[in-house]
């Protein structure tokens, strides 16, 4: 892996968390998946994201229940391709055109108050995707862990 690729991987990772400051997050003890949210067509990442979320929420003391949850969980994930322009004199690792297509991914996690239906916490992670099932699984686990490390707020 070239130094430029490593720098792209490190610099392109973005994590952000927003939450309702007036909400008492200690009252949330249970969670379930929000009904009616479309499942992405790629089942492997969907399953991995769901498993990662379940582990992360359990580690924070929340129990997954099938009904009457205090917190509803949903996520949105996408991947896209962007064009990176490399310096023309970047050395032997650069394609001759100086253009590289890079696959990126984005994950948004929403936690909603079940009573009101309002989003009370949102986490967003995005970055360059690495290829291979183990690499993708590791990226999903890392993104979910980094986001949920900031839940509940002030924890």
Short mmCIF file of C-alpha atoms in Angstrom, two decimals:
data_model
loop_
_atom_site.label_atom_id
_atom_site.label_comp_id
_atom_site.label_asym_id
_atom_site.label_seq_id
_atom_site.Cartn_x
_atom_site.Cartn_y
_atom_site.Cartn_z
CA UNK A 1 0.00 0.00 0.00
CA UNK A 2 1.44 3.34 -0.94
CA UNK A 3 1.87 6.19 1.50
CA UNK A 4 -0.71 8.20 -0.45
CA UNK A 5 -3.29 5.42 -0.07
CA UNK A 6 -2.64 5.20 3.67
CA UNK A 7 -3.04 8.97 3.98
CA UNK A 8 -6.31 8.80 2.04
CA UNK A 9 -7.62 6.08 4.35
CA UNK A 10 -6.74 8.06 7.44
CA UNK A 11 -7.85 11.46 6.26
CA UNK A 12 -11.13 10.45 4.67
CA UNK A 13 -12.70 8.88 7.74
CA UNK A 14 -15.35 11.20 9.16
CA UNK A 15 -17.36 10.63 12.32
CA UNK A 16 -19.93 12.99 13.74
CA UNK A 17 -22.53 12.68 16.50
CA UNK A 18 -25.50 14.93 17.23
CA UNK A 19 -28.04 14.59 20.01
CA UNK A 20 -30.86 16.39 21.76
CA UNK A 21 -29.23 18.02 24.77
CA UNK A 22 -32.47 18.22 26.76
CA UNK A 23 -33.05 14.43 26.63
CA UNK A 24 -32.34 12.27 29.70
CA UNK A 25 -30.66 9.29 28.04
CA UNK A 26 -30.56 7.30 31.29
CA UNK A 27 -34.26 6.53 30.89
CA UNK A 28 -33.62 4.39 27.80
CA UNK A 29 -33.26 0.77 28.85
CA UNK A 30 -34.65 -1.15 25.88
CA UNK A 31 -34.43 -0.92 22.10
CA UNK A 32 -35.81 -2.49 18.96
CA UNK A 33 -35.41 -1.97 15.24
CA UNK A 34 -37.75 0.65 13.81
CA UNK A 35 -40.35 -1.02 11.62
CA UNK A 36 -40.81 0.03 8.02
CA UNK A 37 -37.22 1.05 7.28
CA UNK A 38 -36.13 -0.44 3.94
CA UNK A 39 -33.45 -3.11 4.17
CA UNK A 40 -30.48 -2.50 1.86
CA UNK A 41 -30.13 -4.95 -1.02
CA UNK A 42 -26.74 -6.16 0.21
CA UNK A 43 -27.56 -8.64 2.95
CA UNK A 44 -24.04 -9.27 4.26
CA UNK A 45 -23.34 -5.65 5.26
CA UNK A 46 -26.91 -5.35 6.60
CA UNK A 47 -26.44 -8.36 8.84
CA UNK A 48 -23.01 -7.16 9.97
CA UNK A 49 -24.31 -3.67 10.78
CA UNK A 50 -27.23 -5.13 12.75
CA UNK A 51 -24.98 -7.49 14.71
CA UNK A 52 -22.50 -4.71 15.45
CA UNK A 53 -25.29 -2.40 16.59
CA UNK A 54 -26.80 -5.09 18.82
CA UNK A 55 -23.42 -5.76 20.49
CA UNK A 56 -22.73 -2.05 20.92
CA UNK A 57 -26.11 -1.28 22.47
CA UNK A 58 -25.91 -4.34 24.75
CA UNK A 59 -22.49 -3.16 25.93
CA UNK A 60 -24.18 0.09 26.97
CA UNK A 61 -26.79 -1.73 29.05
CA UNK A 62 -29.69 -1.63 26.58
CA UNK A 63 -31.76 -4.76 26.05
CA UNK A 64 -33.15 -5.71 22.67
CA UNK A 65 -36.90 -6.36 22.96
CA UNK A 66 -39.52 -7.29 20.38
CA UNK A 67 -42.13 -4.81 21.65
CA UNK A 68 -42.54 -1.78 23.90
CA UNK A 69 -38.97 -0.56 23.49
CA UNK A 70 -38.09 2.87 24.82
CA UNK A 71 -35.65 3.49 21.96
CA UNK A 72 -36.07 2.69 18.26
CA UNK A 73 -33.03 2.09 16.08
CA UNK A 74 -32.59 2.55 12.35
CA UNK A 75 -29.67 2.98 10.06
CA UNK A 76 -28.98 4.12 6.54
CA UNK A 77 -25.95 2.97 4.58
CA UNK A 78 -24.72 3.71 1.12
CA UNK A 79 -21.66 3.40 -0.98
CA UNK A 80 -20.60 5.43 -3.94
CA UNK A 81 -17.65 6.07 -6.20
CA UNK A 82 -15.72 9.29 -6.29
CA UNK A 83 -12.83 10.44 -8.44
CA UNK A 84 -9.56 11.39 -6.75
CA UNK A 85 -7.07 13.47 -8.67
CA UNK A 86 -3.48 12.58 -7.87
CA UNK A 87 -0.51 14.84 -8.43
CA UNK A 88 0.93 14.14 -11.85
CA UNK A 89 4.39 13.63 -10.35
CA UNK A 90 3.27 11.35 -7.52
CA UNK A 91 5.61 8.52 -8.48
CA UNK A 92 5.28 4.99 -9.73
CA UNK A 93 2.22 4.14 -7.59
CA UNK A 94 -0.07 6.56 -9.43
CA UNK A 95 -2.05 5.54 -12.49
CA UNK A 96 -0.76 7.18 -15.69
CA UNK A 97 -3.90 9.32 -15.94
CA UNK A 98 -3.49 10.79 -12.44
CA UNK A 99 -7.11 9.78 -11.80
CA UNK A 100 -8.22 7.10 -9.38
CA UNK A 101 -11.76 5.89 -8.72
CA UNK A 102 -12.33 5.39 -5.01
CA UNK A 103 -15.25 3.55 -3.43
CA UNK A 104 -16.59 5.32 -0.34
CA UNK A 105 -19.14 4.29 2.24
CA UNK A 106 -21.39 6.21 4.59
CA UNK A 107 -23.32 4.97 7.63
CA UNK A 108 -25.92 6.94 9.57
CA UNK A 109 -27.32 5.56 12.82
CA UNK A 110 -30.51 7.11 14.22
CA UNK A 111 -31.82 6.46 17.71
CA UNK A 112 -35.41 7.59 18.16
CA UNK A 113 -37.50 8.10 21.27
CA UNK A 114 -40.18 5.43 20.87
CA UNK A 115 -42.90 7.54 22.51
CA UNK A 116 -42.42 10.63 20.36
CA UNK A 117 -40.85 9.11 17.25
CA UNK A 118 -38.24 11.90 17.22
CA UNK A 119 -34.55 11.31 16.59
CA UNK A 120 -32.72 11.94 19.87
CA UNK A 121 -29.25 10.79 18.79
CA UNK A 122 -27.58 10.50 15.39
CA UNK A 123 -24.15 9.23 14.42
CA UNK A 124 -22.55 9.47 10.99
CA UNK A 125 -19.40 7.79 9.71
CA UNK A 126 -17.96 7.82 6.22
CA UNK A 127 -14.70 6.93 4.55
CA UNK A 128 -12.88 5.03 1.86
CA UNK A 129 -13.88 1.37 1.64
CA UNK A 130 -11.33 -1.41 1.58
CA UNK A 131 -12.08 -4.55 -0.37
CA UNK A 132 -12.61 -8.07 0.90
CA UNK A 133 -15.15 -9.54 3.32
CA UNK A 134 -12.86 -9.36 6.35
CA UNK A 135 -11.87 -5.78 5.61
CA UNK A 136 -15.46 -4.65 5.12
CA UNK A 137 -16.56 -6.43 8.31
CA UNK A 138 -13.74 -4.77 10.24
CA UNK A 139 -14.68 -1.33 8.85
CA UNK A 140 -18.34 -1.81 9.81
CA UNK A 141 -17.41 -2.93 13.32
CA UNK A 142 -15.00 -0.01 13.73
CA UNK A 143 -17.49 2.58 12.46
CA UNK A 144 -20.29 1.35 14.72
CA UNK A 145 -17.95 1.09 17.71
CA UNK A 146 -16.57 4.60 17.18
CA UNK A 147 -20.04 6.09 16.91
CA UNK A 148 -21.56 4.20 19.82
CA UNK A 149 -18.57 5.11 21.97
CA UNK A 150 -20.31 8.49 22.14
CA UNK A 151 -23.60 7.03 23.35
CA UNK A 152 -25.07 7.88 25.70
CA UNK A 153 -23.83 11.46 25.55
CA UNK A 154 -21.58 12.39 28.45
CA UNK A 155 -20.79 8.71 29.10
#
